[in-house]
CSV table of C-alpha atoms and ligand atoms in Angstrom, one decimal:
chain,number,residue,atom,x,y,z
A,339,MET,CA,-43.0,98.8,-30.8
A,340,LEU,CA,-41.1,101.6,-32.4
A,341,GLN,CA,-43.1,104.2,-30.3
A,342,GLN,CA,-41.2,102.9,-27.2
A,343,VAL,CA,-37.8,103.5,-28.8
A,344,ARG,CA,-36.0,106.6,-27.9
A,345,ILE,CA,-33.1,107.6,-30.1
A,346,ALA,CA,-30.2,109.3,-28.4
A,347,ILE,CA,-26.8,110.5,-29.6
A,348,ASN,CA,-24.9,108.1,-27.3
A,349,GLN,CA,-23.0,105.2,-28.7
A,350,ASP,CA,-24.9,101.9,-28.7
A,351,THR,CA,-24.0,99.4,-26.1
A,352,TRP,CA,-25.0,95.9,-25.3
A,353,VAL,CA,-27.4,95.5,-22.4
A,354,TRP,CA,-27.9,92.2,-20.7
A,355,ILE,CA,-31.6,91.2,-20.5
A,356,ASP,CA,-31.4,90.9,-16.8
A,357,GLY,CA,-31.0,94.7,-16.6
A,358,LYS,CA,-29.4,94.8,-13.2
A,359,ASP,CA,-25.9,94.7,-14.3
A,360,LEU,CA,-24.3,96.9,-16.9
A,361,GLY,CA,-22.8,93.9,-18.7
A,362,PHE,CA,-23.1,90.2,-19.1
A,363,SER,CA,-21.8,88.1,-16.3
A,364,VAL,CA,-22.0,84.4,-15.4
A,365,ALA,CA,-23.7,85.4,-12.1
A,366,SER,CA,-26.4,87.3,-14.0
A,367,ILE,CA,-27.2,84.4,-16.3
A,368,LYS,CA,-27.3,82.1,-13.3
A,369,ARG,CA,-29.8,84.5,-11.7
A,370,TRP,CA,-31.8,84.6,-14.9
A,371,LEU,CA,-31.9,80.9,-15.3
A,372,ARG,CA,-33.1,80.4,-11.7
A,373,HIS,CA,-35.8,83.1,-11.8
A,374,THR,CA,-37.4,82.9,-15.2
A,375,GLY,CA,-39.2,79.6,-15.0
A,376,ASN,CA,-36.4,77.6,-16.5
A,377,SER,CA,-36.6,75.0,-13.8
A,378,ASP,CA,-38.0,72.7,-16.4
A,379,GLU,CA,-37.1,69.1,-16.0
A,380,ARG,CA,-35.1,69.3,-19.2
A,381,PHE,CA,-32.6,71.2,-17.1
A,382,GLY,CA,-32.8,68.7,-14.3
A,383,PHE,CA,-29.8,66.6,-15.2
A,384,THR,CA,-26.9,66.9,-12.8
A,385,TRP,CA,-23.5,67.2,-14.4
A,386,SER,CA,-20.7,65.3,-12.9
A,387,LYS,CA,-17.9,67.5,-11.7
A,388,TRP,CA,-15.0,65.2,-12.0
A,389,VAL,CA,-15.5,63.8,-15.6
A,390,PRO,CA,-14.2,65.5,-18.7
A,391,ILE,CA,-16.4,68.4,-19.8
A,392,LYS,CA,-16.9,66.8,-23.3
A,393,CYS,CA,-18.6,63.8,-21.5
A,394,ASN,CA,-21.0,66.0,-19.6
A,395,ILE,CA,-21.8,67.9,-22.8
A,396,PHE,CA,-22.4,64.7,-24.6
A,397,MET,CA,-24.7,63.4,-21.9
A,398,TRP,CA,-26.6,66.7,-21.9
A,399,ARG,CA,-27.2,66.4,-25.6
A,400,ALA,CA,-28.2,62.7,-25.2
A,401,PHE,CA,-30.6,63.7,-22.4
A,402,LEU,CA,-32.2,66.3,-24.7
A,403,ASP,CA,-32.2,63.9,-27.7
A,404,ARG,CA,-30.0,66.3,-29.7
A,405,LEU,CA,-27.4,63.9,-31.1
A,406,PRO,CA,-27.3,63.1,-34.8
A,407,THR,CA,-28.5,59.5,-34.7
A,408,LYS,CA,-30.0,58.1,-37.9
A,409,MET,CA,-33.5,58.6,-36.6
A,410,ALA,CA,-32.8,62.1,-35.5
A,411,LEU,CA,-31.3,63.0,-38.9
A,412,LEU,CA,-34.4,61.5,-40.6
A,413,ARG,CA,-36.6,63.6,-38.4
A,414,ARG,CA,-34.8,66.6,-39.8
A,415,SER,CA,-35.2,65.3,-43.3
A,416,VAL,CA,-31.5,64.5,-43.7
A,417,PRO,CA,-31.2,61.5,-46.0
A,418,VAL,CA,-29.5,58.4,-44.5
A,419,ASP,CA,-28.9,55.0,-46.1
A,420,ASN,CA,-31.1,53.2,-43.6
A,421,PRO,CA,-32.4,53.9,-40.1
A,422,ILE,CA,-31.1,50.7,-38.7
A,423,CYS,CA,-28.6,50.4,-35.7
A,424,ILE,CA,-25.1,49.7,-37.0
A,425,TRP,CA,-24.4,47.3,-34.2
A,426,CYS,CA,-27.5,44.9,-34.0
A,427,GLU,CA,-28.8,45.7,-37.5
A,428,THR,CA,-32.3,45.1,-36.2
A,429,TYR,CA,-33.7,48.2,-34.5
A,430,ASP,CA,-34.0,51.8,-35.5
A,431,GLU,CA,-31.1,53.8,-34.3
A,432,THR,CA,-32.2,56.3,-31.7
A,433,ILE,CA,-30.1,57.5,-28.8
A,434,GLU,CA,-32.3,55.6,-26.4
A,435,HIS,CA,-31.5,52.4,-28.3
A,436,LEU,CA,-27.8,53.0,-28.6
A,437,LEU,CA,-27.4,53.8,-24.9
A,438,THR,CA,-29.9,51.4,-23.4
A,439,GLY,CA,-31.6,48.9,-25.7
A,440,CYS,CA,-28.8,47.6,-28.0
A,441,GLY,CA,-26.9,44.4,-27.0
A,442,ILE,CA,-23.6,46.4,-27.0
A,443,ALA,CA,-25.0,48.8,-24.5
A,444,ALA,CA,-26.4,46.0,-22.4
A,445,GLY,CA,-23.0,44.3,-22.4
A,446,VAL,CA,-21.4,47.6,-21.1
A,447,TRP,CA,-24.0,48.0,-18.4
A,448,ASN,CA,-23.5,44.4,-17.3
A,449,GLY,CA,-19.7,45.0,-17.1
A,450,ILE,CA,-20.1,48.2,-15.1
A,451,SER,CA,-22.7,46.4,-12.9
A,452,SER,CA,-20.2,43.7,-11.9
A,453,TRP,CA,-17.2,46.1,-11.7
A,454,CYS,CA,-19.1,48.5,-9.4
A,455,ARG,CA,-20.7,45.6,-7.5
A,456,ILE,CA,-24.2,46.8,-8.0
A,457,PRO,CA,-27.1,44.5,-8.9
A,458,GLY,CA,-28.1,44.2,-12.5
A,459,MET,CA,-28.5,47.7,-13.9
A,460,VAL,CA,-31.8,47.9,-15.8
A,461,VAL,CA,-32.1,50.9,-18.1
A,462,PHE,CA,-34.8,51.8,-20.5
A,463,HIS,CA,-34.3,55.5,-21.0
A,464,VAL,CA,-31.5,58.0,-21.0
A,465,SER,CA,-33.1,59.6,-17.9
A,466,ASP,CA,-32.6,56.3,-16.1
A,467,LEU,CA,-28.9,56.6,-16.7
A,468,VAL,CA,-28.5,60.1,-15.3
A,469,GLU,CA,-30.5,59.2,-12.2
A,470,MET,CA,-29.2,55.6,-11.6
A,471,HIS,CA,-26.6,56.5,-9.0
A,472,GLU,CA,-29.4,57.8,-6.8
A,473,HIS,CA,-31.1,54.4,-6.6
A,474,TYR,CA,-28.4,52.3,-5.1
A,475,ALA,CA,-27.6,52.1,-1.4
A,476,ILE,CA,-24.0,53.0,-1.7
A,477,SER,CA,-21.9,55.6,0.1
A,478,GLY,CA,-22.0,59.3,-1.1
A,479,ASN,CA,-18.5,59.1,-2.6
A,480,LYS,CA,-19.3,55.9,-4.6
A,481,LYS,CA,-22.6,57.5,-5.7
A,482,THR,CA,-20.7,60.5,-7.2
A,483,VAL,CA,-18.2,58.2,-8.8
A,484,LEU,CA,-20.8,55.9,-10.3
A,485,HIS,CA,-22.7,58.9,-11.8
A,486,GLY,CA,-19.4,60.0,-13.5
A,487,ILE,CA,-18.7,56.4,-14.7
A,488,ILE,CA,-22.1,56.1,-16.3
A,489,ILE,CA,-21.6,59.4,-18.1
A,490,ILE,CA,-18.1,58.4,-19.3
A,491,ALA,CA,-19.6,55.0,-20.5
A,492,CYS,CA,-22.3,56.8,-22.5
A,493,TRP,CA,-19.8,59.0,-24.1
A,494,ARG,CA,-17.6,56.0,-24.9
A,495,LEU,CA,-20.5,54.1,-26.4
A,496,TRP,CA,-21.3,57.0,-28.8
A,497,LYS,CA,-17.6,57.2,-29.7
A,498,ALA,CA,-17.6,53.4,-30.5
A,499,ARG,CA,-20.7,53.9,-32.6
A,500,ASN,CA,-18.9,56.6,-34.6
A,501,GLU,CA,-15.8,54.5,-35.0
A,502,LYS,CA,-17.9,51.7,-36.4
A,503,MET,CA,-19.9,54.0,-38.6
A,504,PHE,CA,-17.1,56.1,-40.1
A,505,SER,CA,-14.0,53.9,-39.7
A,506,CYS,CA,-15.6,50.4,-39.8
A,507,LYS,CA,-14.0,49.6,-36.5
A,508,ASP,CA,-15.5,46.6,-34.7
A,509,THR,CA,-17.0,47.3,-31.3
A,510,LYS,CA,-15.9,45.0,-28.5
A,511,VAL,CA,-17.6,45.3,-25.1
A,512,ALA,CA,-14.5,44.2,-23.2
A,513,ASP,CA,-12.4,47.0,-24.9
A,514,LEU,CA,-15.1,49.6,-24.0
A,515,ILE,CA,-15.1,48.5,-20.4
A,516,THR,CA,-11.3,48.8,-20.3
A,517,ASP,CA,-11.4,52.3,-21.8
A,518,ILE,CA,-14.1,53.4,-19.4
A,519,LYS,CA,-12.1,52.1,-16.5
A,520,ALA,CA,-8.9,53.8,-17.7
A,521,LEU,CA,-10.4,57.2,-18.5
A,522,GLY,CA,-12.3,57.1,-15.2
A,523,PHE,CA,-9.2,56.3,-13.3
A,524,LEU,CA,-7.1,59.1,-14.8
A,525,ARG,CA,-9.8,61.6,-14.2
A,526,TYR,CA,-10.7,60.4,-10.7
A,527,LYS,CA,-7.0,60.4,-9.6
A,528,HIS,CA,-6.3,63.9,-10.8
A,529,ARG,CA,-9.7,65.7,-10.5
A,530,PHE,CA,-11.6,64.1,-7.7
A,531,LYS,CA,-10.8,65.8,-4.4
A,532,ARG,CA,-10.8,62.5,-2.5
A,533,GLY,CA,-9.3,60.5,-5.4
A,534,VAL,CA,-6.4,58.9,-3.6
A,535,VAL,CA,-6.7,55.3,-4.9
A,536,ASP,CA,-4.5,52.9,-6.9
A,537,TRP,CA,-5.4,51.0,-10.1
A,538,GLU,CA,-6.1,47.7,-8.2
A,539,ARG,CA,-8.5,49.4,-5.8
A,540,TRP,CA,-10.2,51.3,-8.7
A,541,CYS,CA,-10.7,48.1,-10.6
A,542,SER,CA,-12.4,46.5,-7.7
A,543,PHE,CA,-14.4,49.7,-7.0
A,544,ASP,CA,-12.9,49.8,-3.5
A,545,LEU,CA,-13.3,53.5,-2.8
A,546,MET,CA,-13.6,55.3,0.5
B,1989,ZN,ZN1,-28.7,48.0,-31.9
C-alpha cells in the first residue's frame, strides 16, 4: 500500500472519494450514492417532505431498526431490567412491536384509519407503515399527506413510550391522536405547498 504513496512538499488537503470535484459537495455525495450500488432496499424508504425533519429521521432509524428499544439494547449487551413492553407488559419490546403489534399502536392506527377514512389499517412491519400510503385508492395529495401522518404518528408513539418509561406518564390513545392531528395540521398549513385548509376540514381529512 505504501508503495503507491507519493510524498510531496505541498500542504495536505482533503480529497473527496468521488474524485471529480476538488471538495465535498452535496451534489457529489448524491452522485456517489446513486452510482456505487447503494440502491439497497434499506435506502428505499421515501422521506416525507412536509413533516418535521426529526420525524423523518426517527422513521429512518425505525426502518433500519436502529432505535434503542429494550431488545435492541440487549442485542448490544446493554443491561435492561426486563425486555418486556412497557405498555402491554406482555411482549418483548422491539420497534416492530411498539409501532405495529402493541395495543396502543393498534389503537392509534384505528384512530388514523377512521380519521383518514381508509379501511382498517393492518400493519405487521415497519416497512408496511412507510409503504401504506401507496396501497390506498386515494388522490395524490391525500397519499402524500397520509404518508406524512403515518410518520408523525410513529414519532409520537416513540415519544409516548419514552414519556411512560422515563417520566411514568400514562399513554392515552385519544391524546396521541389529538397530538398527531395538531402537529400534522400545523406542518401541513405552513409547509405543504397546497396546504390551504382549515382545522375542521383537516379533522375530517377533507383535502383537495
Ligand atoms: Zn406492548
